[in-house]
CSV table of C-alpha atoms in Angstrom, one decimal:
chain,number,residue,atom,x,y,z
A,1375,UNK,CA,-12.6,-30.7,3.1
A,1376,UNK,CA,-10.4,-27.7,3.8
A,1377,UNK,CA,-11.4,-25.1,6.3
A,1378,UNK,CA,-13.0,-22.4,4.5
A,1379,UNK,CA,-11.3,-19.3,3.0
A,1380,UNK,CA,-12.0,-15.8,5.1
A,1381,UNK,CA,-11.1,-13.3,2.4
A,1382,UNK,CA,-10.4,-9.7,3.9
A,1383,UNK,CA,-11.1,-6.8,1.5
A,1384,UNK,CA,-8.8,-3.7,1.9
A,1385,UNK,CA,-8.6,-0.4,-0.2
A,1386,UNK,CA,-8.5,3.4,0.2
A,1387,UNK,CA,-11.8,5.5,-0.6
A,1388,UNK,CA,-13.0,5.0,-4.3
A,1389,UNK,CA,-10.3,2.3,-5.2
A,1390,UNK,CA,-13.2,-0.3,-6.2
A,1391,UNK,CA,-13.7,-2.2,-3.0
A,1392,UNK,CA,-17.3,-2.2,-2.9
A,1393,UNK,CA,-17.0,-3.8,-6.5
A,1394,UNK,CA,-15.2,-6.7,-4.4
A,1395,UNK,CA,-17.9,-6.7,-1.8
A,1396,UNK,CA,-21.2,-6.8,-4.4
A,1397,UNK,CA,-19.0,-9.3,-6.4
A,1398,UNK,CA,-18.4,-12.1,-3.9
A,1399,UNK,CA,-22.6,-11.4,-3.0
A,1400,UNK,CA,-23.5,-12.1,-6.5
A,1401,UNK,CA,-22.0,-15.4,-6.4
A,1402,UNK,CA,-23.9,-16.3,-3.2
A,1403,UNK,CA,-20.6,-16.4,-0.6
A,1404,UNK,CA,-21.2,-13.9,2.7
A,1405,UNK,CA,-19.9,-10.4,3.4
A,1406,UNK,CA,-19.3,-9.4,7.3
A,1407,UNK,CA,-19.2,-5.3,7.3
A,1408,UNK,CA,-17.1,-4.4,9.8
A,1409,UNK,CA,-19.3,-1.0,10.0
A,1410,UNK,CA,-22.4,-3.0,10.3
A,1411,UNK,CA,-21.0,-3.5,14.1
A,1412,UNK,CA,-20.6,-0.8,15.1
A,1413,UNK,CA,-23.9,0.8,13.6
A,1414,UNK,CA,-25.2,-2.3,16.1
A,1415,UNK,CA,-23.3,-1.4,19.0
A,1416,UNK,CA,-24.8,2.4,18.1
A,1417,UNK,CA,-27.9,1.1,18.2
A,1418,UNK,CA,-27.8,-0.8,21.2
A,1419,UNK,CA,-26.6,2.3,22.8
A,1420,UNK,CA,-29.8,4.6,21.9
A,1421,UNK,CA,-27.3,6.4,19.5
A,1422,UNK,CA,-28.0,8.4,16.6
A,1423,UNK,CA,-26.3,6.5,14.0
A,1424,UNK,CA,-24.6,9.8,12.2
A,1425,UNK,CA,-21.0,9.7,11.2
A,1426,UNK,CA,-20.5,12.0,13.8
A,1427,UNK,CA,-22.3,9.5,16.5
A,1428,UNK,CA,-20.4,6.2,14.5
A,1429,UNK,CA,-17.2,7.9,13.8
A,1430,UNK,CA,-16.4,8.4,17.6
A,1431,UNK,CA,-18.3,5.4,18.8
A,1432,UNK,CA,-15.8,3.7,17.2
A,1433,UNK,CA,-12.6,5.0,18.4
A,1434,UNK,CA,-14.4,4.7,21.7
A,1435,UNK,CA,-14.3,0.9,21.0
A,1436,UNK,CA,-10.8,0.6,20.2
A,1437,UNK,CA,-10.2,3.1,23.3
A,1438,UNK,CA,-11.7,0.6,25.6
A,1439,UNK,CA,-11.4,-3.0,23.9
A,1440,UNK,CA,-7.9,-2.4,21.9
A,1441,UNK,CA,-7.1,-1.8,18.5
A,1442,UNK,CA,-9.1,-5.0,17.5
A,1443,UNK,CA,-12.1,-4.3,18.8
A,1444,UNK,CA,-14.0,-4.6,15.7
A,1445,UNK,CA,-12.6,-7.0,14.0
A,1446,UNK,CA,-13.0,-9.8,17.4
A,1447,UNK,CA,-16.6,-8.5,17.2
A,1448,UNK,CA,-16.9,-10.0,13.7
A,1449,UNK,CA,-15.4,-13.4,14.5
A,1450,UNK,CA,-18.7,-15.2,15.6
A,1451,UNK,CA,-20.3,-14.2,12.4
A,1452,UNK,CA,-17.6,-15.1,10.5
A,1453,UNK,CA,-17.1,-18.5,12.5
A,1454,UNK,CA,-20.7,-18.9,12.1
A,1455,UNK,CA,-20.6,-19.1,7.9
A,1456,UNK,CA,-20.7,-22.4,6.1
A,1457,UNK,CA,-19.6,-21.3,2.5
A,1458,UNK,CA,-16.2,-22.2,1.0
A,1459,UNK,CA,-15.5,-18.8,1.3
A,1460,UNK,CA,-16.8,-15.7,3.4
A,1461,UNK,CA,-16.0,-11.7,2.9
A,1462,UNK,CA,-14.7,-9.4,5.5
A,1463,UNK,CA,-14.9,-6.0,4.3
A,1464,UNK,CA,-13.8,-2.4,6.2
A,1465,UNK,CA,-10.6,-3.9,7.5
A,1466,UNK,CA,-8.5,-0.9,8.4
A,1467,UNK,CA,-5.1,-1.5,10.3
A,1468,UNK,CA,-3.1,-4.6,10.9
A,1469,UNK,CA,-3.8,-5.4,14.6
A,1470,UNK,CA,-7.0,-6.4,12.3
A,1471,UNK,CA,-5.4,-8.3,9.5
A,1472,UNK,CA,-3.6,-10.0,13.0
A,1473,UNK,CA,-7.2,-11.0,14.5
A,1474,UNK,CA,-8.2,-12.5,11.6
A,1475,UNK,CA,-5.1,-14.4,10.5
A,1476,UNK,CA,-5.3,-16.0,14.0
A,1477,UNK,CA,-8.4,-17.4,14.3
A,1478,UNK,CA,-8.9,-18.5,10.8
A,1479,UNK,CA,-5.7,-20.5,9.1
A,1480,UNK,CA,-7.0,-19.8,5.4
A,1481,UNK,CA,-7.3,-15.7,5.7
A,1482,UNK,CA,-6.2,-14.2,2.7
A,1483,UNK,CA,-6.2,-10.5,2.3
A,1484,UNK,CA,-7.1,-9.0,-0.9
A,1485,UNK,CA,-5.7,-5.4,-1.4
A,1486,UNK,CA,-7.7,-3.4,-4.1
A,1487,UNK,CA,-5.6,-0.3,-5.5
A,1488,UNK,CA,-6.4,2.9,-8.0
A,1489,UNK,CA,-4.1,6.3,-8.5
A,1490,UNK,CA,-5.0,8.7,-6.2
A,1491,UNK,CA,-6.3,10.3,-9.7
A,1492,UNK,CA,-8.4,7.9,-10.5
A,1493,UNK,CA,-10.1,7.7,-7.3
A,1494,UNK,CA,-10.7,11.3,-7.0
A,1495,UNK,CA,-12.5,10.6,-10.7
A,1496,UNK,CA,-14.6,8.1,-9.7
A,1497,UNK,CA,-15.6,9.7,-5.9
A,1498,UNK,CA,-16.6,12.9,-7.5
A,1499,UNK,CA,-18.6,12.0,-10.3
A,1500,UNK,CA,-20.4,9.4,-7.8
A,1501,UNK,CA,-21.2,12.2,-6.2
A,1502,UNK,CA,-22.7,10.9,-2.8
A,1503,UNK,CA,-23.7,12.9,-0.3
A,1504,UNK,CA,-20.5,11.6,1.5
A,1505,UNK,CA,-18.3,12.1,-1.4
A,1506,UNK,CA,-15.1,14.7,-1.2
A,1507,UNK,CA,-16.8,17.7,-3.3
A,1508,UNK,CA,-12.9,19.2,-4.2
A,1509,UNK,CA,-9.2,17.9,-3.7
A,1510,UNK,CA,-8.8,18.7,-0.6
A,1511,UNK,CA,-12.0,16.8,0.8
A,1512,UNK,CA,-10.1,13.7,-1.1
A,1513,UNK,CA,-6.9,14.2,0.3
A,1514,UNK,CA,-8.1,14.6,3.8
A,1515,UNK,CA,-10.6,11.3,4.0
A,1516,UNK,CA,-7.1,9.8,2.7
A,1517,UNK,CA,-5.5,11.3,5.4
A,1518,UNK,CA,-8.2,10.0,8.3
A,1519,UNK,CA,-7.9,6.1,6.0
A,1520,UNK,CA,-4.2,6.0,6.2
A,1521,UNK,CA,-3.9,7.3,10.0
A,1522,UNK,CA,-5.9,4.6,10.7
A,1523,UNK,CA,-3.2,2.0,9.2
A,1524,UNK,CA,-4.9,1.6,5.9
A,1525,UNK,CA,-1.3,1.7,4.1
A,1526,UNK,CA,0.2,-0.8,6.3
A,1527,UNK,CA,-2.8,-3.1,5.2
A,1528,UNK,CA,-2.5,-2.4,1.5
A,1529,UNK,CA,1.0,-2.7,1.4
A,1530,UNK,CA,1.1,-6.4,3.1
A,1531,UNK,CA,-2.1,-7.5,0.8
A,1532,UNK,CA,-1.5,-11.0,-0.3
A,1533,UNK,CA,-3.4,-10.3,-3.6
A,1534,UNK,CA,-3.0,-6.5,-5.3
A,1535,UNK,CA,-5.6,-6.1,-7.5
A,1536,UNK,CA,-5.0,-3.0,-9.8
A,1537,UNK,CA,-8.5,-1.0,-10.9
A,1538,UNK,CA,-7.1,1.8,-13.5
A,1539,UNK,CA,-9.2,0.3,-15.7
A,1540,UNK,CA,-13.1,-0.2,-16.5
A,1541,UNK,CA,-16.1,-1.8,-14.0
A,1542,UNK,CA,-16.0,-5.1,-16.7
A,1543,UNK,CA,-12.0,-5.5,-16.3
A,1544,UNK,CA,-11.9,-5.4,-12.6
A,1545,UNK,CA,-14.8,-8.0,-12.0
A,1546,UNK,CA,-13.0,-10.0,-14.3
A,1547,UNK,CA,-10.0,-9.8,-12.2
A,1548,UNK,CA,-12.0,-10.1,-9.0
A,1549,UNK,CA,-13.6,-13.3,-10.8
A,1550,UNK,CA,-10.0,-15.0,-11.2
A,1551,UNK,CA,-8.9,-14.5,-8.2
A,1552,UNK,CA,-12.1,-16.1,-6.6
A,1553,UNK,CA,-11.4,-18.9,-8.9
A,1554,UNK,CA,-8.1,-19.2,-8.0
A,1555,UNK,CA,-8.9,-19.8,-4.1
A,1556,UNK,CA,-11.8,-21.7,-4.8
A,1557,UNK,CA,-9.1,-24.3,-7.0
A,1558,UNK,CA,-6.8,-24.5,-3.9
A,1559,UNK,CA,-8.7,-27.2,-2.5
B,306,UNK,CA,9.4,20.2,-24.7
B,307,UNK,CA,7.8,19.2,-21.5
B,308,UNK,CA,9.8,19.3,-18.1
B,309,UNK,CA,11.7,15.9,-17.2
B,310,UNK,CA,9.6,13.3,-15.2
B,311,UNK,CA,11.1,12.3,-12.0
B,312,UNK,CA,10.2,8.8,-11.1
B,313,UNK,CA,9.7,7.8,-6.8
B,314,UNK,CA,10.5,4.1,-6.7
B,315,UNK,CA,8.8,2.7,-3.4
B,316,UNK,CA,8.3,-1.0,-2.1
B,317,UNK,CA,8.8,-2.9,1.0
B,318,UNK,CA,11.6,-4.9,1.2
B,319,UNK,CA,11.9,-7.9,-1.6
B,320,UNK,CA,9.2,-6.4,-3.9
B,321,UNK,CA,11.7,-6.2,-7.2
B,322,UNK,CA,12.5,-2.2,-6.6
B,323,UNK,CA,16.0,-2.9,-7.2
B,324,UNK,CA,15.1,-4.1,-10.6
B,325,UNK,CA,12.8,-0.7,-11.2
B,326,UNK,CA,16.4,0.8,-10.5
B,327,UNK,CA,18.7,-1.5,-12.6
B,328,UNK,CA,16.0,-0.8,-15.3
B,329,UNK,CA,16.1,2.6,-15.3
B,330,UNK,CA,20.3,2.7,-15.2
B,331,UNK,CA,20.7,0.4,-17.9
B,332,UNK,CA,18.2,2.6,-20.3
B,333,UNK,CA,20.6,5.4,-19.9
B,334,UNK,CA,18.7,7.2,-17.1
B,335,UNK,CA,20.0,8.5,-13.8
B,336,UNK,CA,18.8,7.4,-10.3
B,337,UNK,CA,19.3,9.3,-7.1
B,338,UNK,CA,19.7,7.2,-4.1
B,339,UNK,CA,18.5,8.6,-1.2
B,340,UNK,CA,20.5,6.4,0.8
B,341,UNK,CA,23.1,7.9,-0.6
B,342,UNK,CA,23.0,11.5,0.7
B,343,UNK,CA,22.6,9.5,4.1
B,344,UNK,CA,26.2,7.7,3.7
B,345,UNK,CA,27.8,11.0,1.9
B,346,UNK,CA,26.7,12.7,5.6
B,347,UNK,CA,28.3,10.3,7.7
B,348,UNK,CA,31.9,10.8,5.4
B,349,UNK,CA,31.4,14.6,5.9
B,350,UNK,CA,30.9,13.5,10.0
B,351,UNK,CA,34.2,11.2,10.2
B,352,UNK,CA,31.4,8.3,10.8
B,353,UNK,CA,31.9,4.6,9.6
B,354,UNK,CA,29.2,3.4,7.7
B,355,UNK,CA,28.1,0.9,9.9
B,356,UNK,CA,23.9,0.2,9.5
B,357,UNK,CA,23.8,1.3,13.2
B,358,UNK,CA,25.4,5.0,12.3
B,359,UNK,CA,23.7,5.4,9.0
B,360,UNK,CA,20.1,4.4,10.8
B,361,UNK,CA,21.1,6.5,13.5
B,362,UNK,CA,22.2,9.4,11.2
B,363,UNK,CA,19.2,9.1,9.2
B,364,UNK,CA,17.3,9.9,12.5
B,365,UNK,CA,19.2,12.4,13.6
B,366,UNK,CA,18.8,14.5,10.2
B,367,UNK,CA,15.1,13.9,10.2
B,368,UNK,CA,14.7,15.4,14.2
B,369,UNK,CA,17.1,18.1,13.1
B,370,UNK,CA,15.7,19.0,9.5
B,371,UNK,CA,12.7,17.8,9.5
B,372,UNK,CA,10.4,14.3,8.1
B,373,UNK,CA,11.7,15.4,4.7
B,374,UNK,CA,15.3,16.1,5.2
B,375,UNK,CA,16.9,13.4,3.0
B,376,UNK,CA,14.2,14.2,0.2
B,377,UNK,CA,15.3,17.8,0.4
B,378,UNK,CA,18.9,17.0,0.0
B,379,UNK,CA,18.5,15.2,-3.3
B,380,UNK,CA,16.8,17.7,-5.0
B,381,UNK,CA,19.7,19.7,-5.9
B,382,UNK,CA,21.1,16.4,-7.8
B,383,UNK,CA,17.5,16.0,-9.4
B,384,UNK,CA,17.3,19.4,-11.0
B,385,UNK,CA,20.7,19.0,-12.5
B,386,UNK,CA,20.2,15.9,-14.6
B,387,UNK,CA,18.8,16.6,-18.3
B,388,UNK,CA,17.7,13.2,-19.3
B,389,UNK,CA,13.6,13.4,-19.9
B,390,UNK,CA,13.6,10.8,-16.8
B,391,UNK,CA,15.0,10.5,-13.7
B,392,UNK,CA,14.5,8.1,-10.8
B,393,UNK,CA,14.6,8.5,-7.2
B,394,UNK,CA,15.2,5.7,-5.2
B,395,UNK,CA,14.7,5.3,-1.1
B,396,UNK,CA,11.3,7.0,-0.9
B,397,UNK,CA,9.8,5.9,2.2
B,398,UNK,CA,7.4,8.5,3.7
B,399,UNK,CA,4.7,11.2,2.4
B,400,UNK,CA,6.2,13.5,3.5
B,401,UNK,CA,9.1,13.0,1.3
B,402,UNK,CA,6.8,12.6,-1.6
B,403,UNK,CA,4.8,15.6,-0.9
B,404,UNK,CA,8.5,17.5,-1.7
B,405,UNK,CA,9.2,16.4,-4.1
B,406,UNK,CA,6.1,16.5,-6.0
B,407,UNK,CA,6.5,20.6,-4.9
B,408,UNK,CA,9.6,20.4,-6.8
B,409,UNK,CA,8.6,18.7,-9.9
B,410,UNK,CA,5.6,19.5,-11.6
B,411,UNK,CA,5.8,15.6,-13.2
B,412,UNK,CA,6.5,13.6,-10.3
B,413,UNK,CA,4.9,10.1,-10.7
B,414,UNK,CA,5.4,7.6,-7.6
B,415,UNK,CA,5.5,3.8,-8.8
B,416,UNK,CA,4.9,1.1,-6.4
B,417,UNK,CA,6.0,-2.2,-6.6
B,418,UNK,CA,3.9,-4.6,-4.8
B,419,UNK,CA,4.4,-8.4,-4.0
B,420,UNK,CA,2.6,-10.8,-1.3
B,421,UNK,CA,4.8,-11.0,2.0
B,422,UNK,CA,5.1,-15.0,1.1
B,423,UNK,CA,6.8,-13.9,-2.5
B,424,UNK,CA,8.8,-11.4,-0.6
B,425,UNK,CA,10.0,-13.3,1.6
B,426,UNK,CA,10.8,-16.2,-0.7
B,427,UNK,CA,13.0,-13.8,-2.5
B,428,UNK,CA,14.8,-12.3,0.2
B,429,UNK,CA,14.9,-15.6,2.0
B,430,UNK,CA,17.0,-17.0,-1.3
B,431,UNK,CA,19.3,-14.1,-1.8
B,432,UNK,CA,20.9,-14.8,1.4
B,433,UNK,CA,22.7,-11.5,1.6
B,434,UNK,CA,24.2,-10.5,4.7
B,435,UNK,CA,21.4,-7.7,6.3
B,436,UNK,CA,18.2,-10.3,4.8
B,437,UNK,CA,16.1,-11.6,7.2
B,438,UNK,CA,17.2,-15.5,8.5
B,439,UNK,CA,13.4,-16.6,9.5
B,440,UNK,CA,9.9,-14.6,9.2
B,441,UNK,CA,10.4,-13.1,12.7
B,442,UNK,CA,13.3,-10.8,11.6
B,443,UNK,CA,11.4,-10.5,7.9
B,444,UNK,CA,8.4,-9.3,10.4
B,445,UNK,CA,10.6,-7.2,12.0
B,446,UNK,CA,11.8,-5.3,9.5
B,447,UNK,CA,8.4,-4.7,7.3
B,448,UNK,CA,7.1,-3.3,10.7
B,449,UNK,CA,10.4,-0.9,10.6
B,450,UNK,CA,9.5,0.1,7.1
B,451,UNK,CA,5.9,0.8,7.7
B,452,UNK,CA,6.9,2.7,10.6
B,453,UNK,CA,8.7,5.2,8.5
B,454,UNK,CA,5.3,5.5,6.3
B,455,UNK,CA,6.4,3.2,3.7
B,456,UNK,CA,2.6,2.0,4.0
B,457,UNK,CA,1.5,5.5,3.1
B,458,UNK,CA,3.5,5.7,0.4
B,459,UNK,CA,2.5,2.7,-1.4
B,460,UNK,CA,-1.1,3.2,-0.8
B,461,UNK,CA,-1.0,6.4,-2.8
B,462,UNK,CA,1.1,5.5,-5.6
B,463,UNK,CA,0.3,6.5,-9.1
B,464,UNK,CA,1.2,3.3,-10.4
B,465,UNK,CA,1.1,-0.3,-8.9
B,466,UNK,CA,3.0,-3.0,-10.8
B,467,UNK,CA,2.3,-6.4,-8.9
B,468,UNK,CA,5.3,-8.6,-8.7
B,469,UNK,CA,4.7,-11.9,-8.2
B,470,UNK,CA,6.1,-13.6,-11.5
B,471,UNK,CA,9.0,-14.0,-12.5
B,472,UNK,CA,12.2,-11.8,-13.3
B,473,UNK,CA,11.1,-11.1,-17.0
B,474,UNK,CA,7.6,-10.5,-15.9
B,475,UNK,CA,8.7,-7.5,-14.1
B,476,UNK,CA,10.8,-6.1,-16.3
B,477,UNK,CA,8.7,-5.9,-19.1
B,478,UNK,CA,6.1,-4.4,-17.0
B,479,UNK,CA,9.0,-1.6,-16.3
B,480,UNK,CA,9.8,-0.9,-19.6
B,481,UNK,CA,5.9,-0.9,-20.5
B,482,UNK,CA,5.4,1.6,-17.6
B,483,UNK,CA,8.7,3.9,-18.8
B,484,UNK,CA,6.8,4.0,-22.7
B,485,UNK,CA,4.0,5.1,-21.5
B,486,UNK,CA,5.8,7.9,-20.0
B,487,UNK,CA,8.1,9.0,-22.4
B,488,UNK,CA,5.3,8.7,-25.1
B,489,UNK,CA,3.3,11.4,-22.8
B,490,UNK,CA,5.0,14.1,-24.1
């Protein structure tokens, strides 16, 4: 049997990504959140876990440990999981994507992408408490996601998965391309 | 009648933009090359057009004018043309897309996307003389685009079409993509 298939999940604020996350759940494979580790490291630390408190712990971590910080925290847990495939979501910048691609041989990196319009739509009538409230609020979270290297991520995906369209039409497309690695055997 | 919709064509290097381009030309519709303000420059400055002046040049007139200095030159030849569409070509950064969406009220940025193994198949095959030889100088020169912003760019296009098909593929997913926007009238 092949090694199994670490599939990374990249996509700017309200492009669908968490539709790729819940998805891959559903059908029993594995999700490592980035965030969860450092909400552990917070925790470990006596930290409030705010964004405030999270938000600067982690630049703190990529300060101290390098730009990969989080992503070689992950490894063990994705090294750990014994499904055909396993999720990695919250990948942000390609010293990232780099991690990944060299520890595991079959990482593919799935890039999920919606008009800017489109994800305003969806982000605002969401309307979580974390959720840009004008245009302004939107452009500026896209601002923080694409300093970050978000856009060099995206625009290296292996696999673009377009979401202008309804919740049905992109888990359908998320289903194929599941189906697709899952056939490379 | 509504006012002409300028078109930004971005993509990293082997994505199919050049066909966008050649699409848009052959329907009758004018493109602006931004490159091409670059090279009209370096005749007004008695410099050969050499890659090493042009790059040079193109720096130069970014330190000196500022991130958007090419964009701003080519929006004089944008406001003269008087077809209902009209491309522009070479868009690499936001803040080149942030001028020109000042400038025209209907500016729509389309994205072409295709894996980095399809890219660089197809620039691999092409075998002209500035394509990368082996991944390392294909590597090389996605990390000079993404330097620019081209990252940026992509990850906030209007429209994504995903290239990895064939030649007729993407061309019909052009000319689907230039309906839709002259029928939005």
């Amino acid at each position: 049997m092949r090694d199994k298939v670490v599939v990374g999940i990249a996509g700017m604020p309200g492009s669908g990504k968490a539709v790729f996350r819940k998805t891959l759940q559903k059908m029993g494979y594995p999700v490592v959140i980035m965030g969860d580790e450092v909400r552990e490291e917070a925790k470990r630390r006596n930290l409030e876990p705010t964004p405030e408190n999270l938000g600067t712990l982690m630049l703190n971590l990529r300060e101290t440990e390098g730009p990969a910080a989080i992503a070689k925290r992950c490894i063990p847990k994705l090294e750990k999981a014994t499904e055909k495939i396993v999720g990695i979501d919250g990948i942000r910048s390609l010293p990232e994507v780099h991690e990944f691609k060299k520890h595991f041989p079959r990482f593919l990196l799935v890039a999920i992408h919606a008009s800017p319009k489109k994800r305003y739509q969806r982000l605002f009538r969401r309307r979580r408490s974390d959720d840009p409230q004008n245009w302004e609020t939107f452009m500026e979270r896209d601002t923080r996601e694409l300093g970050v290297g978000m856009g060099n991520v995206i625009a290296t995906a292996d696999q673009m998965i377009v979401n202008e369209g309804t919740f049905t039409q992109l888990k359908t497309r998320i289903k194929k391309v599941l189906k697709e690695i899952l056939e490379d055997e």
